[in-house]
Coordinates of C-alpha atoms in Angstrom, one line a residue:
Chain A
X24 CA -31.1 14.7 -2.8
X25 CA -28.3 15.8 -0.5
X26 CA -25.8 13.7 -2.4
X27 CA -26.8 15.2 -5.8
X28 CA -26.4 18.6 -4.3
X29 CA -22.9 17.7 -3.2
X30 CA -22.0 16.3 -6.6
X31 CA -23.2 19.5 -8.2
X32 CA -21.1 21.6 -5.9
X33 CA -17.9 19.6 -6.4
X34 CA -17.0 20.9 -9.9
X35 CA -17.5 24.4 -8.7
X36 CA -15.2 23.8 -5.7
X37 CA -12.6 22.2 -7.9
X38 CA -12.6 25.3 -10.0
X39 CA -12.0 27.4 -6.9
X40 CA -9.2 25.1 -5.7
X41 CA -7.4 25.3 -9.1
X42 CA -5.7 28.6 -8.2
X43 CA -4.9 27.6 -4.6
X44 CA -2.7 24.6 -5.6
X45 CA -0.8 26.2 -8.4
X46 CA 2.8 25.3 -9.2
X47 CA 4.0 28.0 -6.8
X48 CA 2.2 26.4 -3.9
X49 CA 3.8 23.1 -4.8
X50 CA 7.3 24.4 -4.2
X51 CA 6.4 24.4 -0.5
X52 CA 5.5 20.9 0.6
X53 CA 3.9 22.3 3.8
X54 CA 1.4 24.2 1.7
X55 CA -2.2 23.6 2.4
X56 CA -3.2 20.5 0.5
X57 CA -6.1 20.6 -1.9
X58 CA -7.9 17.7 -0.3
X59 CA -11.5 16.7 -1.0
X60 CA -13.7 14.0 0.5
X61 CA -15.6 12.2 -2.1
X62 CA -18.4 9.8 -1.5
X63 CA -19.6 8.9 -4.9
X64 CA -22.0 6.1 -5.4
X65 CA -20.2 2.9 -6.3
X66 CA -19.8 2.6 -10.1
X67 CA -22.6 0.2 -11.1
X68 CA -20.5 -1.7 -13.7
X69 CA -17.6 -2.3 -11.4
X70 CA -19.9 -3.3 -8.5
X71 CA -21.7 -5.7 -10.8
X72 CA -18.4 -7.3 -11.9
X73 CA -17.2 -7.5 -8.3
X74 CA -20.4 -9.2 -7.2
X75 CA -20.0 -11.9 -9.8
X76 CA -16.9 -13.0 -7.9
X77 CA -18.4 -12.3 -4.4
X78 CA -20.6 -15.5 -4.2
X79 CA -17.6 -17.9 -4.3
X80 CA -15.7 -15.6 -2.0
X81 CA -18.5 -15.6 0.6
X82 CA -18.9 -19.4 0.3
X83 CA -15.3 -20.1 1.2
X84 CA -14.5 -17.1 3.4
X85 CA -17.9 -17.1 5.3
X86 CA -17.2 -20.3 7.1
X87 CA -17.3 -19.9 10.9
X88 CA -14.1 -20.2 12.9
X89 CA -15.4 -19.2 16.3
X90 CA -17.9 -17.0 18.1
X91 CA -16.8 -13.7 19.6
X92 CA -18.8 -12.9 22.8
X93 CA -18.0 -9.2 23.1
X94 CA -16.1 -6.4 21.3
X95 CA -12.4 -7.2 21.7
X96 CA -10.0 -4.3 20.9
X97 CA -6.4 -3.3 21.1
X98 CA -5.4 -0.7 23.7
X99 CA -2.8 0.3 26.2
X100 CA -1.2 -0.5 28.5
X101 CA -2.8 -3.9 28.2
X102 CA -5.7 -5.0 26.0
X103 CA -7.8 -8.1 25.6
X104 CA -6.9 -8.3 21.9
X105 CA -3.2 -7.8 22.6
X106 CA -3.3 -10.6 25.1
X107 CA -5.0 -12.9 22.7
X108 CA -2.6 -12.4 19.8
X109 CA 0.5 -12.6 21.9
X110 CA -0.6 -15.6 23.9
X111 CA -1.5 -17.4 20.7
X112 CA 2.0 -17.2 19.3
X113 CA 3.7 -18.1 22.5
X114 CA 1.5 -21.2 23.1
X115 CA 1.9 -22.4 19.5
X116 CA 5.7 -21.9 19.6
X117 CA 5.8 -24.1 22.7
X118 CA 3.8 -26.9 21.2
X119 CA 5.8 -26.8 17.9
X120 CA 9.2 -27.0 19.8
X121 CA 8.0 -29.2 22.6
X122 CA 9.6 -26.8 25.0
X123 CA 8.4 -24.1 27.3
X124 CA 8.5 -20.7 25.5
X125 CA 8.8 -17.8 27.9
X126 CA 7.6 -14.8 26.0
X127 CA 5.4 -13.9 23.0
X128 CA 5.5 -10.5 21.4
X129 CA 3.9 -9.0 18.3
X130 CA 2.8 -5.4 17.5
X131 CA -0.7 -4.0 16.9
X132 CA 0.6 -2.7 13.6
X133 CA 0.5 -6.3 12.3
X134 CA -3.3 -6.4 12.6
X135 CA -6.0 -4.6 10.6
X136 CA -9.3 -5.4 12.5
X137 CA -10.7 -5.5 16.0
X138 CA -13.2 -8.2 16.8
X139 CA -16.9 -7.6 17.1
X140 CA -19.6 -9.9 18.7
X141 CA -20.9 -12.7 16.6
X142 CA -19.5 -15.2 14.2
X143 CA -15.8 -14.8 13.4
X144 CA -15.3 -16.1 9.9
X145 CA -12.3 -17.4 8.0
X146 CA -12.4 -14.2 5.9
X147 CA -12.4 -12.1 9.1
X148 CA -9.2 -13.8 10.4
X149 CA -7.4 -13.5 7.1
X150 CA -8.3 -9.8 7.0
X151 CA -7.4 -9.5 10.7
X152 CA -3.8 -10.5 9.9
X153 CA -3.4 -9.9 6.2
X154 CA 0.2 -10.7 5.5
X155 CA 2.1 -13.9 5.2
X156 CA 4.5 -14.4 8.0
X157 CA 5.8 -17.4 9.8
X158 CA 6.5 -18.2 13.4
X159 CA 10.0 -17.5 14.7
X160 CA 11.5 -18.4 18.1
X161 CA 14.4 -16.3 19.2
X162 CA 16.8 -16.8 22.1
X163 CA 17.4 -13.6 24.0
X164 CA 19.7 -13.1 27.0
X165 CA 17.9 -11.7 30.1
X166 CA 19.3 -8.2 29.7
X167 CA 17.9 -8.0 26.2
X168 CA 14.5 -9.1 27.5
X169 CA 14.8 -6.2 30.0
X170 CA 15.5 -3.9 27.0
X171 CA 12.5 -5.3 25.2
X172 CA 10.3 -4.6 28.3
X173 CA 11.6 -1.0 28.3
X174 CA 10.8 -0.6 24.6
X175 CA 7.2 -1.9 25.2
X176 CA 6.9 0.5 28.2
X177 CA 8.2 3.4 26.1
X178 CA 5.3 2.8 23.7
X179 CA 2.8 2.8 26.6
X180 CA 2.3 -0.9 26.3
X181 CA 2.0 -3.5 23.5
X182 CA 0.8 -7.1 23.0
X183 CA 3.1 -9.3 25.2
X184 CA 2.7 -12.7 26.7
X185 CA 4.7 -14.2 29.6
X186 CA 5.9 -10.8 30.8
X187 CA 4.5 -8.7 33.7
X188 CA 5.6 -5.3 34.7
X189 CA 4.5 -1.8 35.7
X190 CA 5.1 1.1 33.3
X191 CA 6.7 3.9 35.2
X192 CA 7.6 7.1 33.2
X193 CA 8.0 5.1 30.1
X194 CA 10.2 2.4 31.8
X195 CA 9.4 -1.1 32.8
X196 CA 9.5 -1.6 36.6
X197 CA 9.3 -4.9 38.5
X198 CA 9.7 -7.1 35.5
X199 CA 8.5 -10.7 35.9
X200 CA 9.0 -13.4 33.3
X201 CA 6.5 -16.3 33.8
X202 CA 5.9 -15.0 37.4
X203 CA 9.6 -15.0 38.3
X204 CA 11.9 -12.1 38.6
X205 CA 13.8 -11.4 35.4
X206 CA 17.2 -13.0 35.5
X207 CA 19.5 -10.8 33.4
X208 CA 22.0 -13.6 33.1
X209 CA 19.9 -16.4 31.7
X210 CA 18.5 -17.0 28.2
X211 CA 14.8 -16.8 27.4
X212 CA 12.8 -18.1 24.4
X213 CA 10.8 -15.4 22.7
X214 CA 8.1 -16.2 20.1
X215 CA 7.3 -13.6 17.4
X216 CA 6.5 -13.3 13.7
X217 CA 9.1 -13.3 11.0
X218 CA 8.2 -9.7 10.2
X219 CA 8.9 -8.5 13.7
X220 CA 12.1 -10.6 13.9
X221 CA 13.3 -9.1 10.6
X222 CA 13.0 -5.6 11.9
X223 CA 9.5 -4.8 10.8
X224 CA 8.2 -3.5 14.1
X225 CA 9.5 -1.2 16.9
X226 CA 11.3 -3.7 19.0
X227 CA 15.0 -3.3 18.3
X228 CA 15.8 -5.6 21.3
X229 CA 14.7 -8.7 19.4
X230 CA 17.0 -8.0 16.5
X231 CA 20.0 -8.9 18.6
X232 CA 19.2 -12.5 19.3
X233 CA 21.7 -15.2 20.1
X234 CA 19.8 -17.9 18.3
X235 CA 16.8 -18.0 15.9
X236 CA 14.5 -20.8 14.9
X237 CA 12.4 -20.1 11.8
X238 CA 9.3 -22.3 11.9
X239 CA 8.6 -21.7 8.2
X240 CA 5.7 -24.3 8.1
X241 CA 3.8 -22.3 10.7
X242 CA 2.1 -19.5 8.9
X243 CA 1.0 -16.9 11.4
X244 CA -2.3 -16.4 9.8
X245 CA -3.0 -20.1 10.0
X246 CA -1.8 -20.1 13.6
X247 CA -4.6 -17.6 14.4
X248 CA -7.2 -19.6 12.5
X249 CA -6.2 -22.7 14.5
X250 CA -6.1 -20.8 17.8
X251 CA -9.5 -19.2 17.4
X252 CA -11.0 -22.4 16.1
X253 CA -9.7 -24.4 19.1
X254 CA -11.2 -21.8 21.6
X255 CA -14.7 -21.9 19.9
X256 CA -15.8 -18.9 22.0
X257 CA -13.6 -15.9 22.4
X258 CA -13.9 -13.7 25.4
X259 CA -12.1 -10.5 26.2
X260 CA -9.6 -11.1 29.0
X261 CA -7.2 -8.9 30.8
X262 CA -5.0 -10.1 33.6
X263 CA -3.0 -7.0 34.7
X264 CA 0.2 -8.1 33.0
X265 CA 0.9 -4.5 32.1
X266 CA -0.1 -1.7 34.5
X267 CA 0.5 2.0 34.7
Chain B
X16 CA -20.1 15.4 -27.1
X17 CA -17.2 13.7 -28.9
X18 CA -15.5 10.6 -27.8
X19 CA -11.9 10.6 -26.5
X20 CA -10.7 8.8 -29.6
X21 CA -12.2 11.3 -31.9
X22 CA -10.8 14.1 -29.8
X23 CA -7.3 12.7 -30.0
X24 CA -7.7 12.3 -33.8
X25 CA -8.9 15.9 -34.1
X26 CA -6.1 17.3 -31.9
X27 CA -3.6 15.3 -33.8
X28 CA -5.0 16.8 -37.0
X29 CA -4.9 20.3 -35.6
X30 CA -1.4 19.9 -34.3
X31 CA -0.2 18.7 -37.7
X32 CA -2.0 21.5 -39.5
X33 CA -0.6 24.4 -37.3
X34 CA 2.9 25.9 -37.0
X35 CA 2.9 25.3 -33.3
X36 CA 2.1 22.1 -31.5
X37 CA -1.2 22.4 -29.8
X38 CA 0.2 22.5 -26.3
X39 CA 2.1 25.7 -27.0
X40 CA -0.9 27.4 -28.5
X41 CA -3.0 30.0 -26.8
X42 CA -6.1 27.8 -26.3
X43 CA -6.5 27.3 -22.5
X44 CA -9.3 24.8 -22.6
X45 CA -9.0 21.5 -20.8
X46 CA -7.7 19.9 -24.0
X47 CA -4.4 21.5 -23.0
X48 CA -4.3 19.7 -19.7
X49 CA -3.2 16.2 -18.8
X50 CA -4.7 14.8 -15.6
X51 CA -2.7 12.2 -13.9
X52 CA -4.7 10.1 -11.4
X53 CA -2.9 7.6 -9.2
X54 CA -3.0 5.0 -6.4
X55 CA -0.5 2.8 -4.7
X56 CA -0.5 -0.2 -2.3
X57 CA -4.2 -0.9 -2.7
X58 CA -3.6 -4.4 -1.2
X59 CA -6.7 -6.2 -2.5
X60 CA -8.9 -3.6 -0.9
X61 CA -11.7 -4.1 -3.3
X62 CA -14.4 -3.4 -0.8
X63 CA -14.2 -0.4 1.5
X64 CA -12.5 -0.9 4.9
X65 CA -15.0 -2.7 7.2
X66 CA -16.6 -1.0 10.1
X67 CA -14.3 -2.9 12.6
X68 CA -11.1 -1.8 10.8
X69 CA -8.5 -0.5 13.1
X70 CA -8.0 2.4 10.7
X71 CA -10.0 3.9 7.8
X72 CA -13.3 2.2 8.6
X73 CA -15.7 2.8 5.7
X74 CA -13.1 4.4 3.5
X75 CA -12.0 3.3 0.0
X76 CA -13.5 0.7 -2.3
X77 CA -12.7 0.1 -5.9
X78 CA -16.3 0.7 -7.1
X79 CA -16.4 4.2 -5.5
X80 CA -12.9 4.9 -6.9
X81 CA -14.1 3.9 -10.4
X82 CA -17.1 6.2 -10.1
X83 CA -14.9 9.1 -9.2
X84 CA -12.5 8.3 -12.0
X85 CA -15.4 8.2 -14.4
X86 CA -16.6 11.6 -13.2
X87 CA -13.1 13.1 -13.7
X88 CA -12.9 11.5 -17.2
X89 CA -16.1 13.3 -18.1
X90 CA -14.5 16.6 -17.1
X91 CA -11.0 16.0 -18.5
X92 CA -10.1 14.8 -21.9
X93 CA -6.5 13.6 -21.3
X94 CA -6.4 11.3 -18.3
X95 CA -3.6 9.0 -17.2
X96 CA -4.5 6.4 -14.5
X97 CA -1.6 4.8 -12.8
X98 CA -0.7 2.6 -9.8
X99 CA 2.7 2.2 -8.0
X100 CA 2.3 -1.5 -7.1
X101 CA 1.3 -3.8 -4.3
X102 CA -2.2 -4.5 -5.7
X103 CA -1.8 -8.0 -4.3
X104 CA -2.3 -9.3 -0.7
X105 CA -4.3 -7.8 2.2
X106 CA -7.8 -9.0 2.1
X107 CA -9.5 -12.4 1.6
X108 CA -10.1 -11.3 -2.1
X109 CA -6.4 -12.0 -2.6
X110 CA -6.5 -15.4 -0.8
X111 CA -9.4 -16.4 -3.0
X112 CA -8.4 -15.0 -6.4
X113 CA -4.7 -14.2 -6.2
X114 CA -5.1 -10.7 -7.7
X115 CA -7.1 -11.6 -10.8
X116 CA -10.2 -9.7 -9.7
X117 CA -8.1 -6.6 -8.9
X118 CA -6.3 -6.6 -12.3
X119 CA -9.5 -7.3 -14.1
X120 CA -11.4 -4.4 -12.5
X121 CA -8.4 -2.1 -13.0
X122 CA -8.5 -3.0 -16.6
X123 CA -12.2 -2.1 -16.7
X124 CA -11.3 1.2 -15.2
X125 CA -8.8 1.8 -18.0
X126 CA -5.7 1.9 -15.8
X127 CA -2.8 2.8 -18.1
X128 CA 0.0 1.1 -16.1
X129 CA 1.2 -0.2 -12.8
X130 CA 4.5 -0.9 -11.1
X131 CA 5.6 -4.3 -9.7
X132 CA 5.4 -4.2 -5.9
X133 CA 7.1 -6.8 -3.7
X134 CA 3.7 -8.3 -2.8
X135 CA 3.1 -9.0 -6.5
X136 CA 5.5 -12.0 -5.9
X137 CA 3.4 -13.4 -3.1
X138 CA 2.3 -16.3 -5.3
X139 CA 5.6 -16.6 -7.1
X140 CA 6.3 -15.6 -10.7
X141 CA 3.7 -18.3 -11.8
X142 CA 1.0 -16.8 -9.7
X143 CA 1.8 -13.3 -10.9
X144 CA 1.6 -14.5 -14.5
X145 CA -1.7 -16.2 -13.9
X146 CA -3.2 -13.0 -12.5
X147 CA -1.5 -10.8 -15.1
X148 CA -3.4 -12.4 -17.9
X149 CA -6.3 -10.4 -16.6
X150 CA -4.4 -7.1 -16.9
X151 CA -5.1 -5.2 -20.1
X152 CA -2.4 -2.7 -19.3
X153 CA 1.4 -2.9 -19.0
X154 CA 3.0 -3.8 -15.7
X155 CA 6.3 -1.8 -15.4
X156 CA 9.6 -2.7 -13.8
X157 CA 12.7 -1.5 -15.6
X158 CA 15.2 -2.9 -13.0
X159 CA 13.8 -6.4 -12.8
X160 CA 15.3 -9.0 -15.1
X161 CA 12.4 -11.2 -15.9
X162 CA 13.7 -13.0 -19.0
X163 CA 13.1 -16.8 -18.9
X164 CA 10.6 -16.4 -16.1
X165 CA 6.8 -16.7 -16.4
X166 CA 6.6 -12.9 -15.7
X167 CA 8.4 -12.1 -19.0
X168 CA 5.3 -11.7 -21.2
X169 CA 3.6 -9.2 -18.8
X170 CA 6.4 -7.0 -17.4
X171 CA 7.8 -4.1 -19.5
X172 CA 10.3 -1.4 -18.8
X173 CA 8.5 1.6 -20.1
X174 CA 5.4 3.0 -21.8
X175 CA 4.9 6.0 -23.9
X176 CA 1.5 7.7 -24.1
X177 CA 0.8 10.2 -26.8
X178 CA -1.7 13.0 -26.2
X179 CA -2.0 14.6 -29.6
X180 CA 1.7 14.9 -30.0
X181 CA 2.6 15.6 -26.4
X182 CA 4.4 12.4 -25.3
X183 CA 4.5 11.3 -21.7
X184 CA 7.0 8.6 -20.8
X185 CA 6.4 6.2 -17.9
X186 CA 8.7 3.6 -16.4
X187 CA 8.7 1.4 -13.3
X188 CA 11.1 0.6 -10.5
X189 CA 10.9 -2.3 -8.2
X190 CA 12.4 -2.7 -4.7
X191 CA 15.3 -5.0 -3.9
X192 CA 14.3 -8.6 -3.6
X193 CA 16.8 -9.8 -1.1
X194 CA 15.4 -9.6 2.4
X195 CA 12.0 -8.4 1.1
X196 CA 10.8 -11.3 -1.1
X197 CA 11.7 -14.9 -0.2
X198 CA 14.0 -16.5 -2.7
X199 CA 11.5 -19.2 -3.5
X200 CA 8.9 -16.6 -4.4
X201 CA 10.9 -14.5 -6.8
X202 CA 12.5 -17.5 -8.5
X203 CA 14.8 -16.4 -11.3
X204 CA 13.7 -12.8 -11.3
X205 CA 16.7 -10.6 -10.7
X206 CA 17.0 -7.1 -9.2
X207 CA 19.2 -4.6 -10.8
X208 CA 20.4 -1.2 -9.6
X209 CA 17.4 1.1 -9.8
X210 CA 19.4 4.3 -10.0
X211 CA 21.3 3.2 -13.1
X212 CA 18.1 1.9 -14.7
X213 CA 16.2 5.1 -13.8
X214 CA 18.9 7.1 -15.5
X215 CA 18.8 4.9 -18.6
X216 CA 15.0 5.0 -18.8
X217 CA 14.8 8.8 -18.3
X218 CA 17.4 9.3 -21.1
X219 CA 15.7 6.9 -23.4
X220 CA 12.3 8.4 -22.9
X221 CA 13.5 11.9 -23.5
X222 CA 16.0 11.4 -26.2
X223 CA 14.8 8.4 -28.2
X224 CA 11.1 8.5 -27.5
X225 CA 10.9 12.3 -27.5
X226 CA 8.9 12.5 -24.3
X227 CA 8.2 15.9 -22.8
X228 CA 7.2 14.6 -19.4
X229 CA 8.6 11.6 -17.6
X230 CA 6.9 9.7 -14.8
X231 CA 8.6 7.1 -12.6
X232 CA 6.2 4.5 -11.0
X233 CA 8.3 3.5 -8.0
X234 CA 7.9 0.8 -5.5
X235 CA 11.2 1.6 -3.7
X236 CA 9.6 3.5 -0.8
X237 CA 9.5 7.2 0.0
X238 CA 12.5 7.7 2.4
X239 CA 14.8 5.6 4.5
X240 CA 17.3 6.9 7.1
X241 CA 19.8 4.3 6.0
X242 CA 21.6 3.8 2.7
X243 CA 18.7 1.9 1.1
X244 CA 17.7 3.5 -2.2
X245 CA 14.4 5.4 -2.0
X246 CA 12.3 7.9 -4.0
X247 CA 14.1 10.9 -2.5
X248 CA 17.5 9.5 -3.4
X249 CA 16.4 8.7 -7.0
X250 CA 15.0 12.3 -7.3
X251 CA 18.3 13.8 -6.0
X252 CA 20.6 11.6 -8.1
X253 CA 18.8 11.2 -11.5
X254 CA 17.9 13.9 -13.9
X255 CA 15.1 13.8 -16.4
X256 CA 12.3 12.6 -14.2
X257 CA 9.4 15.1 -13.6
X258 CA 7.3 13.0 -11.3
X259 CA 7.8 10.0 -9.1
X260 CA 4.6 8.3 -8.0
X261 CA 5.8 6.1 -5.1
X262 CA 4.6 3.2 -3.0
X263 CA 5.7 0.5 -0.5
X264 CA 6.1 2.7 2.6
X265 CA 2.4 3.5 2.7
X266 CA 3.2 7.2 3.1
X267 CA 0.4 9.7 2.9
X268 CA 1.9 12.8 1.3
X269 CA -0.7 15.6 1.3
X270 CA 1.4 17.6 -1.2
X271 CA 3.9 16.4 -3.8
X272 CA 7.4 16.9 -2.4
X273 CA 9.7 18.9 -4.7
X274 CA 13.4 17.7 -4.9
X275 CA 16.0 19.4 -7.0
X276 CA 17.6 16.9 -9.4
X277 CA 21.2 17.0 -10.8
X278 CA 20.0 19.1 -13.8
X279 CA 18.8 21.8 -11.3
X280 CA 15.2 21.1 -12.2
X281 CA 12.4 19.9 -9.9
X282 CA 11.3 16.3 -9.5
X283 CA 8.1 15.9 -7.6
X284 CA 7.4 12.9 -5.4
X285 CA 3.9 11.8 -4.4
X286 CA 2.4 8.8 -2.6
X287 CA -1.2 8.1 -1.5
X288 CA -0.9 6.0 1.6
X289 CA -2.5 2.6 1.1
X290 CA -5.7 0.7 0.7
X291 CA -7.2 2.9 -1.9
X292 CA -8.3 5.4 0.7
X293 CA -7.0 8.2 -1.5
X294 CA -6.8 8.9 -5.2
X295 CA -4.1 11.3 -6.1
X296 CA -4.4 13.9 -8.9
X297 CA -1.8 16.1 -10.6
X298 CA -2.8 18.3 -13.5
X299 CA -0.4 19.5 -16.1
X300 CA -1.4 22.7 -17.8
X301 CA 0.5 22.5 -21.1
X302 CA -0.3 26.1 -22.2
X303 CA 1.6 27.6 -19.2
X304 CA 5.2 28.2 -20.0
X305 CA 6.7 28.2 -16.5
X306 CA 9.0 25.4 -15.8
X307 CA 8.3 22.7 -16.7
X308 CA 4.5 23.2 -17.0
X309 CA 1.8 24.7 -14.8
X310 CA 1.2 21.9 -12.3
X311 CA -1.5 21.6 -9.7
X312 CA -2.1 18.9 -7.3
X313 CA -4.9 17.6 -5.1
X314 CA -6.1 14.3 -3.6
X315 CA -9.5 12.8 -2.9
X316 CA -10.3 10.8 0.2
X317 CA -12.8 8.2 -0.9
X318 CA -15.3 7.7 1.8
X319 CA -18.9 7.0 2.5
X320 CA -21.3 9.7 3.2
X321 CA -21.8 10.0 7.0
X322 CA -25.3 11.1 8.0

């Protein structure tokens, strides 16, 4: 009943708005927008068509990758989901190269979901990280790693692995890399996604690498599927790597 | 109740039989309006955003959008439904069906045209062609050279829609491929200067095709601080475009942004974020004589009812 009432009201409201958003108003882009929230019932024909494709989708995408034990979210300064996604790329980069990789970094902006308790399906992981990227390992001099830490601190924290520091007025303080004091004069290996390395995120420090290895066979989405599958159960873990 | 087809026939007849074209007549009924509805960067978001989405939980969904469009079509006789590209990639629907379902459902909704987004290359020109077979509407990119590629049968430069004698021209612009689309994914498709092609398309649509209103479906992006070409720069540098419906940068513009073009006229730029969370709407009132036409804008946020 309530919905019908709203649908009845909408044409009347539209009529009222007509005058508000005239061509004069449009000369000023700061003008009050004529915005409306609409919650129409799904169109039955389109829903029906969509459902004809849904069964195959669910069959493939519904397969279980792992079980999530609790809600796992992004957050600042440190978050269980941020730790999970950055650790995963660092560990995988290490096993691909057969060398110790010092740091993993990726932005929350690359992800579309948080994890909820229960089965984590293939479809969930593909939606979690929806775009095709591959794994990249950069060589950064220590002073660039310090810059990167400051950029992370300036944002209030971001998903990082292998780095520990306090955030003090938007600056990184007491920076440790793999539990050792940051050495500004040595090189570090930093794992990230091709999108971040290509300038897609807010970490300008990683754009000025001294060396770059593109692991084009390692799709970041598949990396997460593999990582979650290998853990079987996923728990939210924080370890104080970033602190205020 | 007359059908849209009959209406167009009747208005064409009326226009032919009167001294003035119908859009300059005194009649102010909705037949003198053209309603432009548009989306961009829907990214395979066929279902609404799930409850555990980081943003927009519960919003969007193609079936709800279709129902809203159907409702607007009942109220308005002359409707254009457009998309500025990146229909592909973003949910498991794309992983499973490679964009076919999206294009099929957009065809059922009577979309008139879409632009080619960079993600339309995610399965290469072959993958694009396979999905595009499901599209019953033209896919526009004036500045992509697609000859001798599998995309050729499906990509066009421009489209002209005739509303009882009032002609609306639509053309598409695609983003640069270098650094955005891997070489192996765009194959032999070549990018050409969007500014030059926009100028050529606007001139052709106005002078040769006698269009009174020109829309650019752009996947260049709204605005960049550096020298990369964007919708703002196209609007500033190219005359003859009335409206740019943009995409790529996922920008939510609450109001169309007016830019003065080289002819001293206004080019409007709009963009509706991403994921089909919003449906944009611009109405042209053809019986108003102010420049260029009486225009009004609004957008709908497509959501679920919250109790």
